[in-house]
């Protein structure tokens, strides 16, 4: 038997025991017994149940409690016998209403339940005593009011924690969507930069029909990849709650297996030979977050080479495993260009001084994974190096 079924069975047993003393009591005692039984059953049940929600069930309990208080004409002993049960049930239900229901419903239904527990229920007992006194009624109402205020304070505190958690989840989703869109922006910038370079190269000389067709094909493929990334970016920025359940994820996760294609496209469209040095089978398994960060580092570095070192004659992308670091194994990713033997130059007519993610954003991303990113001059060129630690738990996760 599962835990939920055990809980449901125990609740049924407890609720069924409440009206049992009414079997030996006069018929009018059944009125207060059923009121207490209903309140306890609603307080312990899971809501919503089918089409009945917590607001409807709590409203019925409050109405029944007020009705019994006004119509019950029996002896005060029977009212006192079931009073602790109904009081506890009303307080529990009051706390659930204040914590769970929307603001207006919580205020209206919670006030009704609070008055029932703090005023109506104590007066049901004190006004039917042989010698009712105002002092007894006031004391009983004050004690009940203290319990109601305590429950309200606890419920409001828990409600604030729930609201804070919901806001934190919403903020985390928003940040994640923006980061995804930022990465996709870099993918688009990479492809558009390649298209611009192809167009600039075509203006430098006459192209024969075969070269023109090859150029058109390369531009078409880069444009289609840019459009696909734009579609993914729009999907990433959309509210995930409004996205249909059957809709695919907003974007794919790029990783180390995508580096050969990335470097190959760079060589084919940019006119700068690029070589990838990466073992076919890395000695250490790499988790998706490590692989996607390595891909982002290479993408940003190659985009910067195109924009700021168009005279370079060689680019080397190296991905090598490292052993003996503080946390165990690590992955070293480097992108080095020779600068072409001249000062760095940019695209023709390019006056931009920044990108989407940029090296600063990449440094933050790498640092969040416990790694280190360095960028600086290397001989006459430029080098970007990222060291990404691969802890044991990540390696185990990747193996699985």
GROMACS .gro file of C-alpha atoms in nm:
model
  400
    1UNK     CA    1   0.000   0.000   0.000
    2UNK     CA    2   0.139   0.337  -0.102
    3UNK     CA    3   0.192   0.625   0.138
    4UNK     CA    4  -0.097   0.825  -0.010
    5UNK     CA    5  -0.335   0.534   0.034
    6UNK     CA    6  -0.220   0.483   0.392
    7UNK     CA    7  -0.280   0.852   0.461
    8UNK     CA    8  -0.627   0.837   0.303
    9UNK     CA    9  -0.714   0.525   0.506
   10UNK     CA   10  -0.606   0.686   0.833
   11UNK     CA   11  -0.805   1.002   0.755
   12UNK     CA   12  -1.117   0.796   0.687
   13UNK     CA   13  -1.073   0.609   1.014
   14UNK     CA   14  -1.027   0.930   1.213
   15UNK     CA   15  -1.329   1.099   1.053
   16UNK     CA   16  -1.545   0.788   1.103
   17UNK     CA   17  -1.466   0.784   1.475
   18UNK     CA   18  -1.591   1.139   1.533
   19UNK     CA   19  -1.971   1.076   1.515
   20UNK     CA   20  -1.958   0.740   1.700
   21UNK     CA   21  -2.040   0.887   2.046
   22UNK     CA   22  -2.364   1.020   1.899
   23UNK     CA   23  -2.494   0.661   1.888
   24UNK     CA   24  -2.537   0.666   2.266
   25UNK     CA   25  -2.660   1.026   2.280
   26UNK     CA   26  -3.003   1.182   2.214
   27UNK     CA   27  -3.094   1.256   1.851
   28UNK     CA   28  -3.022   1.630   1.880
   29UNK     CA   29  -2.658   1.549   1.957
   30UNK     CA   30  -2.621   1.421   1.603
   31UNK     CA   31  -2.643   1.780   1.476
   32UNK     CA   32  -2.319   1.896   1.638
   33UNK     CA   33  -2.156   1.559   1.568
   34UNK     CA   34  -2.220   1.587   1.195
   35UNK     CA   35  -2.098   1.947   1.191
   36UNK     CA   36  -1.770   1.844   1.351
   37UNK     CA   37  -1.740   1.541   1.119
   38UNK     CA   38  -1.791   1.752   0.807
   39UNK     CA   39  -1.537   2.012   0.918
   40UNK     CA   40  -1.275   1.747   0.994
   41UNK     CA   41  -1.334   1.561   0.667
   42UNK     CA   42  -1.294   1.879   0.461
   43UNK     CA   43  -0.986   1.987   0.659
   44UNK     CA   44  -0.808   1.654   0.603
   45UNK     CA   45  -0.912   1.587   0.243
   46UNK     CA   46  -0.709   1.668  -0.065
   47UNK     CA   47  -0.856   1.943  -0.285
   48UNK     CA   48  -0.964   1.980  -0.555
   49UNK     CA   49  -1.169   1.662  -0.569
   50UNK     CA   50  -1.318   1.613  -0.914
   51UNK     CA   51  -1.488   1.950  -0.978
   52UNK     CA   52  -1.508   2.060  -0.614
   53UNK     CA   53  -1.237   2.298  -0.502
   54UNK     CA   54  -1.109   2.405  -0.164
   55UNK     CA   55  -1.301   2.735  -0.179
   56UNK     CA   56  -1.638   2.560  -0.228
   57UNK     CA   57  -1.573   2.298   0.039
   58UNK     CA   58  -1.455   2.557   0.294
   59UNK     CA   59  -1.758   2.778   0.223
   60UNK     CA   60  -1.992   2.486   0.290
   61UNK     CA   61  -1.817   2.410   0.618
   62UNK     CA   62  -1.846   2.772   0.733
   63UNK     CA   63  -2.216   2.785   0.639
   64UNK     CA   64  -2.292   2.459   0.821
   65UNK     CA   65  -2.105   2.573   1.131
   66UNK     CA   66  -2.298   2.902   1.149
   67UNK     CA   67  -2.628   2.719   1.089
   68UNK     CA   68  -2.566   2.467   1.367
   69UNK     CA   69  -2.471   2.748   1.607
   70UNK     CA   70  -2.803   2.924   1.546
   71UNK     CA   71  -3.038   2.622   1.529
   72UNK     CA   72  -2.893   2.385   1.789
   73UNK     CA   73  -3.115   2.374   2.096
   74UNK     CA   74  -2.972   2.072   2.275
   75UNK     CA   75  -2.769   2.044   2.593
   76UNK     CA   76  -2.442   2.226   2.627
   77UNK     CA   77  -2.257   1.905   2.723
   78UNK     CA   78  -2.294   1.768   2.372
   79UNK     CA   79  -2.182   2.098   2.219
   80UNK     CA   80  -1.875   2.087   2.444
   81UNK     CA   81  -1.803   1.722   2.358
   82UNK     CA   82  -1.751   1.789   1.986
   83UNK     CA   83  -1.625   2.147   2.024
   84UNK     CA   84  -1.249   2.057   2.037
   85UNK     CA   85  -1.281   1.845   1.722
   86UNK     CA   86  -1.466   2.111   1.525
   87UNK     CA   87  -1.240   2.387   1.658
   88UNK     CA   88  -0.927   2.204   1.548
   89UNK     CA   89  -1.079   2.125   1.209
   90UNK     CA   90  -1.186   2.487   1.154
   91UNK     CA   91  -0.838   2.615   1.247
   92UNK     CA   92  -0.671   2.366   1.013
   93UNK     CA   93  -0.908   2.453   0.730
   94UNK     CA   94  -0.864   2.824   0.803
   95UNK     CA   95  -0.486   2.787   0.768
   96UNK     CA   96  -0.519   2.601   0.438
   97UNK     CA   97  -0.753   2.865   0.298
   98UNK     CA   98  -0.528   3.156   0.397
   99UNK     CA   99  -0.221   2.986   0.251
  100UNK     CA  100  -0.358   2.832  -0.068
  101UNK     CA  101  -0.649   3.033  -0.208
  102UNK     CA  102  -0.612   3.348  -0.421
  103UNK     CA  103  -0.610   3.681  -0.240
  104UNK     CA  104  -0.979   3.778  -0.255
  105UNK     CA  105  -1.111   3.428  -0.188
  106UNK     CA  106  -0.864   3.382   0.097
  107UNK     CA  107  -0.979   3.710   0.255
  108UNK     CA  108  -1.354   3.640   0.230
  109UNK     CA  109  -1.362   3.268   0.310
  110UNK     CA  110  -1.081   3.298   0.564
  111UNK     CA  111  -1.268   3.574   0.750
  112UNK     CA  112  -1.583   3.361   0.759
  113UNK     CA  113  -1.393   3.061   0.896
  114UNK     CA  114  -1.198   3.276   1.142
  115UNK     CA  115  -1.516   3.430   1.288
  116UNK     CA  116  -1.676   3.088   1.306
  117UNK     CA  117  -1.380   2.951   1.503
  118UNK     CA  118  -1.320   3.261   1.719
  119UNK     CA  119  -1.678   3.368   1.797
  120UNK     CA  120  -1.958   3.142   1.675
  121UNK     CA  121  -1.821   2.812   1.804
  122UNK     CA  122  -1.735   2.933   2.159
  123UNK     CA  123  -2.075   3.103   2.190
  124UNK     CA  124  -2.244   2.778   2.087
  125UNK     CA  125  -2.118   2.637   2.417
  126UNK     CA  126  -2.119   2.933   2.656
  127UNK     CA  127  -2.468   3.063   2.567
  128UNK     CA  128  -2.624   2.721   2.633
  129UNK     CA  129  -2.473   2.668   2.975
  130UNK     CA  130  -2.717   2.659   3.270
  131UNK     CA  131  -2.593   2.997   3.392
  132UNK     CA  132  -2.439   3.180   3.096
  133UNK     CA  133  -2.229   3.481   3.181
  134UNK     CA  134  -2.074   3.753   2.969
  135UNK     CA  135  -1.736   3.694   3.130
  136UNK     CA  136  -1.728   3.329   3.024
  137UNK     CA  137  -1.826   3.415   2.667
  138UNK     CA  138  -1.564   3.692   2.643
  139UNK     CA  139  -1.287   3.470   2.782
  140UNK     CA  140  -1.379   3.185   2.548
  141UNK     CA  141  -1.384   3.418   2.247
  142UNK     CA  142  -1.050   3.574   2.344
  143UNK     CA  143  -0.881   3.236   2.376
  144UNK     CA  144  -1.024   3.122   2.044
  145UNK     CA  145  -0.923   3.450   1.880
  146UNK     CA  146  -0.565   3.401   1.999
  147UNK     CA  147  -0.559   3.059   1.831
  148UNK     CA  148  -0.705   3.204   1.511
  149UNK     CA  149  -0.449   3.487   1.501
  150UNK     CA  150  -0.164   3.240   1.557
  151UNK     CA  151  -0.282   3.016   1.274
  152UNK     CA  152  -0.326   3.318   1.046
  153UNK     CA  153   0.027   3.438   1.118
  154UNK     CA  154   0.176   3.096   1.041
  155UNK     CA  155  -0.033   3.059   0.724
  156UNK     CA  156   0.061   3.405   0.598
  157UNK     CA  157   0.428   3.333   0.662
  158UNK     CA  158   0.408   3.007   0.468
  159UNK     CA  159   0.218   3.188   0.193
  160UNK     CA  160   0.498   3.444   0.167
  161UNK     CA  161   0.752   3.162   0.136
  162UNK     CA  162   0.543   3.003  -0.139
  163UNK     CA  163   0.517   3.334  -0.324
  164UNK     CA  164   0.890   3.389  -0.288
  165UNK     CA  165   0.961   3.044  -0.427
  166UNK     CA  166   0.728   3.103  -0.722
  167UNK     CA  167   0.898   3.434  -0.797
  168UNK     CA  168   1.241   3.271  -0.768
  169UNK     CA  169   1.141   2.999  -1.015
  170UNK     CA  170   0.998   3.261  -1.254
  171UNK     CA  171   1.317   3.469  -1.230
  172UNK     CA  172   1.532   3.162  -1.288
  173UNK     CA  173   1.326   3.072  -1.595
  174UNK     CA  174   1.354   3.426  -1.727
  175UNK     CA  175   1.732   3.432  -1.676
  176UNK     CA  176   1.769   3.093  -1.841
  177UNK     CA  177   1.561   3.200  -2.141
  178UNK     CA  178   1.766   3.518  -2.177
  179UNK     CA  179   2.092   3.324  -2.156
  180UNK     CA  180   1.967   3.080  -2.417
  181UNK     CA  181   1.859   3.367  -2.641
  182UNK     CA  182   2.198   3.532  -2.589
  183UNK     CA  183   2.378   3.217  -2.697
  184UNK     CA  184   2.151   3.183  -2.998
  185UNK     CA  185   2.223   3.545  -3.083
  186UNK     CA  186   2.589   3.452  -3.109
  187UNK     CA  187   2.502   3.163  -3.339
  188UNK     CA  188   2.308   3.403  -3.562
  189UNK     CA  189   2.593   3.657  -3.554
  190UNK     CA  190   2.837   3.384  -3.655
  191UNK     CA  191   2.632   3.284  -3.959
  192UNK     CA  192   2.554   3.643  -4.063
  193UNK     CA  193   2.922   3.731  -4.038
  194UNK     CA  194   2.999   3.445  -4.275
  195UNK     CA  195   2.736   3.571  -4.519
  196UNK     CA  196   2.887   3.921  -4.509
  197UNK     CA  197   3.234   3.784  -4.573
  198UNK     CA  198   3.109   3.580  -4.869
  199UNK     CA  199   2.941   3.889  -5.015
  200UNK     CA  200   3.256   4.098  -4.964
  201UNK     CA  201   3.472   3.831  -5.125
  202UNK     CA  202   3.238   3.818  -5.425
  203UNK     CA  203   3.290   4.192  -5.483
  204UNK     CA  204   3.667   4.159  -5.513
  205UNK     CA  205   3.670   3.982  -5.848
  206UNK     CA  206   3.473   3.821  -6.126
  207UNK     CA  207   3.331   3.477  -6.045
  208UNK     CA  208   3.278   3.203  -6.300
  209UNK     CA  209   2.939   3.024  -6.301
  210UNK     CA  210   3.065   2.735  -6.089
  211UNK     CA  211   3.210   2.965  -5.823
  212UNK     CA  212   2.891   3.172  -5.825
  213UNK     CA  213   2.678   2.861  -5.769
  214UNK     CA  214   2.902   2.745  -5.484
  215UNK     CA  215   2.885   3.092  -5.329
  216UNK     CA  216   2.506   3.096  -5.357
  217UNK     CA  217   2.484   2.753  -5.196
  218UNK     CA  218   2.707   2.857  -4.905
  219UNK     CA  219   2.511   3.179  -4.851
  220UNK     CA  220   2.182   2.988  -4.867
  221UNK     CA  221   2.297   2.730  -4.611
  222UNK     CA  222   2.428   2.998  -4.375
  223UNK     CA  223   2.105   3.196  -4.412
  224UNK     CA  224   1.892   2.891  -4.336
  225UNK     CA  225   2.099   2.816  -4.025
  226UNK     CA  226   2.062   3.179  -3.915
  227UNK     CA  227   1.685   3.165  -3.965
  228UNK     CA  228   1.663   2.841  -3.769
  229UNK     CA  229   1.858   2.997  -3.483
  230UNK     CA  230   1.627   3.300  -3.493
  231UNK     CA  231   1.324   3.070  -3.466
  232UNK     CA  232   1.484   2.898  -3.169
  233UNK     CA  233   1.561   3.235  -3.011
  234UNK     CA  234   1.197   3.346  -3.038
  235UNK     CA  235   1.089   3.015  -2.889
  236UNK     CA  236   1.335   3.056  -2.601
  237UNK     CA  237   1.201   3.402  -2.518
  238UNK     CA  238   0.840   3.287  -2.508
  239UNK     CA  239   0.671   3.210  -2.178
  240UNK     CA  240   0.720   2.836  -2.111
  241UNK     CA  241   0.376   2.815  -1.945
  242UNK     CA  242   0.213   2.931  -2.269
  243UNK     CA  243   0.399   2.677  -2.479
  244UNK     CA  244   0.206   2.369  -2.578
  245UNK     CA  245   0.313   2.049  -2.406
  246UNK     CA  246   0.377   1.873  -2.734
  247UNK     CA  247   0.596   2.153  -2.872
  248UNK     CA  248   0.967   2.065  -2.899
  249UNK     CA  249   1.224   2.231  -2.671
  250UNK     CA  250   1.322   2.587  -2.761
  251UNK     CA  251   1.675   2.501  -2.874
  252UNK     CA  252   1.916   2.213  -2.913
  253UNK     CA  253   2.224   2.185  -2.695
  254UNK     CA  254   2.547   2.220  -2.892
  255UNK     CA  255   2.852   2.035  -2.767
  256UNK     CA  256   3.188   1.887  -2.857
  257UNK     CA  257   3.051   1.664  -3.138
  258UNK     CA  258   2.941   1.981  -3.320
  259UNK     CA  259   3.289   2.138  -3.324
  260UNK     CA  260   3.409   1.968  -3.648
  261UNK     CA  261   3.109   2.106  -3.835
  262UNK     CA  262   3.160   2.453  -3.681
  263UNK     CA  263   3.529   2.466  -3.772
  264UNK     CA  264   3.458   2.327  -4.118
  265UNK     CA  265   3.198   2.595  -4.188
  266UNK     CA  266   3.442   2.861  -4.067
  267UNK     CA  267   3.708   2.742  -4.310
  268UNK     CA  268   3.464   2.712  -4.600
  269UNK     CA  269   3.297   3.052  -4.562
  270UNK     CA  270   3.565   3.276  -4.415
  271UNK     CA  271   3.866   3.214  -4.638
  272UNK     CA  272   4.083   3.150  -4.329
  273UNK     CA  273   4.208   2.791  -4.295
  274UNK     CA  274   4.116   2.643  -3.959
  275UNK     CA  275   4.225   2.315  -3.805
  276UNK     CA  276   4.063   2.123  -3.523
  277UNK     CA  277   4.286   1.919  -3.294
  278UNK     CA  278   4.055   1.703  -3.084
  279UNK     CA  279   4.087   1.334  -2.998
  280UNK     CA  280   3.820   1.126  -3.161
  281UNK     CA  281   3.744   0.970  -2.823
  282UNK     CA  282   3.820   1.194  -2.528
  283UNK     CA  283   3.980   1.022  -2.230
  284UNK     CA  284   3.724   1.179  -1.997
  285UNK     CA  285   3.345   1.183  -2.047
  286UNK     CA  286   3.212   1.538  -2.071
  287UNK     CA  287   2.879   1.648  -1.926
  288UNK     CA  288   2.641   1.849  -2.152
  289UNK     CA  289   2.698   2.176  -1.966
  290UNK     CA  290   3.076   2.141  -2.016
  291UNK     CA  291   3.039   2.056  -2.383
  292UNK     CA  292   2.801   2.344  -2.453
  293UNK     CA  293   3.035   2.589  -2.281
  294UNK     CA  294   3.332   2.463  -2.482
  295UNK     CA  295   3.129   2.506  -2.801
  296UNK     CA  296   3.036   2.863  -2.697
  297UNK     CA  297   3.403   2.947  -2.636
  298UNK     CA  298   3.506   2.824  -2.981
  299UNK     CA  299   3.212   2.997  -3.147
  300UNK     CA  300   3.288   3.332  -2.986
  301UNK     CA  301   3.660   3.306  -3.061
  302UNK     CA  302   3.605   3.220  -3.428
  303UNK     CA  303   3.354   3.503  -3.464
  304UNK     CA  304   3.607   3.745  -3.317
  305UNK     CA  305   3.873   3.619  -3.561
  306UNK     CA  306   3.643   3.696  -3.852
  307UNK     CA  307   3.554   4.040  -3.724
  308UNK     CA  308   3.887   4.159  -3.585
  309UNK     CA  309   4.159   3.950  -3.755
  310UNK     CA  310   4.042   3.900  -4.112
  311UNK     CA  311   4.405   3.899  -4.231
  312UNK     CA  312   4.489   3.588  -4.031
  313UNK     CA  313   4.624   3.297  -4.235
  314UNK     CA  314   4.576   3.015  -3.987
  315UNK     CA  315   4.349   2.928  -3.693
  316UNK     CA  316   4.404   2.630  -3.466
  317UNK     CA  317   4.126   2.500  -3.240
  318UNK     CA  318   4.253   2.253  -2.981
  319UNK     CA  319   4.048   2.049  -2.734
  320UNK     CA  320   4.257   1.836  -2.503
  321UNK     CA  321   4.193   1.660  -2.172
  322UNK     CA  322   4.402   1.751  -1.871
  323UNK     CA  323   4.481   1.541  -1.566
  324UNK     CA  324   4.617   1.632  -1.228
  325UNK     CA  325   4.408   1.941  -1.154
  326UNK     CA  326   4.281   2.016  -0.805
  327UNK     CA  327   3.934   1.878  -0.876
  328UNK     CA  328   4.053   1.592  -1.096
  329UNK     CA  329   4.028   1.591  -1.475
  330UNK     CA  330   3.970   1.902  -1.682
  331UNK     CA  331   3.912   2.004  -2.041
  332UNK     CA  332   4.136   2.262  -2.212
  333UNK     CA  333   3.990   2.448  -2.507
  334UNK     CA  334   4.206   2.692  -2.704
  335UNK     CA  335   4.156   2.896  -3.020
  336UNK     CA  336   4.474   3.054  -3.163
  337UNK     CA  337   4.520   3.265  -3.476
  338UNK     CA  338   4.843   3.399  -3.625
  339UNK     CA  339   4.710   3.748  -3.693
  340UNK     CA  340   4.837   3.729  -4.051
  341UNK     CA  341   5.160   3.905  -3.952
  342UNK     CA  342   4.984   4.242  -3.937
  343UNK     CA  343   4.782   4.437  -3.689
  344UNK     CA  344   4.432   4.305  -3.628
  345UNK     CA  345   4.177   4.420  -3.883
  346UNK     CA  346   3.805   4.393  -3.898
  347UNK     CA  347   3.540   4.346  -4.164
  348UNK     CA  348   3.527   4.604  -4.437
  349UNK     CA  349   3.313   4.890  -4.310
  350UNK     CA  350   3.274   4.726  -3.969
  351UNK     CA  351   3.268   4.971  -3.680
  352UNK     CA  352   3.113   4.744  -3.419
  353UNK     CA  353   3.291   4.702  -3.088
  354UNK     CA  354   3.117   4.418  -2.918
  355UNK     CA  355   2.916   4.108  -2.965
  356UNK     CA  356   2.633   3.921  -2.809
  357UNK     CA  357   2.784   3.716  -2.531
  358UNK     CA  358   3.140   3.850  -2.557
  359UNK     CA  359   3.444   3.737  -2.368
  360UNK     CA  360   3.314   3.893  -2.046
  361UNK     CA  361   2.995   3.689  -2.058
  362UNK     CA  362   3.192   3.378  -2.148
  363UNK     CA  363   3.428   3.437  -1.856
  364UNK     CA  364   3.130   3.451  -1.621
  365UNK     CA  365   2.986   3.135  -1.770
  366UNK     CA  366   3.316   2.948  -1.741
  367UNK     CA  367   3.368   3.077  -1.386
  368UNK     CA  368   3.024   2.951  -1.286
  369UNK     CA  369   3.144   2.601  -1.380
  370UNK     CA  370   3.460   2.645  -1.172
  371UNK     CA  371   3.682   2.705  -1.472
  372UNK     CA  372   3.908   2.980  -1.602
  373UNK     CA  373   3.904   3.180  -1.926
  374UNK     CA  374   4.204   3.375  -2.056
  375UNK     CA  375   4.235   3.580  -2.373
  376UNK     CA  376   4.535   3.776  -2.497
  377UNK     CA  377   4.802   3.820  -2.759
  378UNK     CA  378   5.001   3.519  -2.874
  379UNK     CA  379   5.302   3.623  -3.086
  380UNK     CA  380   5.143   3.833  -3.361
  381UNK     CA  381   4.802   3.679  -3.319
  382UNK     CA  382   4.545   3.618  -3.048
  383UNK     CA  383   4.465   3.323  -2.826
  384UNK     CA  384   4.162   3.230  -2.618
  385UNK     CA  385   4.205   2.953  -2.360
  386UNK     CA  386   3.935   2.801  -2.141
  387UNK     CA  387   4.003   2.539  -1.875
  388UNK     CA  388   3.684   2.359  -1.773
  389UNK     CA  389   3.705   2.125  -1.473
  390UNK     CA  390   3.522   1.796  -1.504
  391UNK     CA  391   3.448   1.672  -1.148
  392UNK     CA  392   3.390   1.307  -1.073
  393UNK     CA  393   3.013   1.343  -1.033
  394UNK     CA  394   2.986   1.509  -1.375
  395UNK     CA  395   3.193   1.232  -1.531
  396UNK     CA  396   2.970   0.970  -1.373
  397UNK     CA  397   2.661   1.154  -1.498
  398UNK     CA  398   2.806   1.171  -1.849
  399UNK     CA  399   2.890   0.800  -1.848
  400UNK     CA  400   2.530   0.717  -1.750
   0.00000   0.00000   0.00000
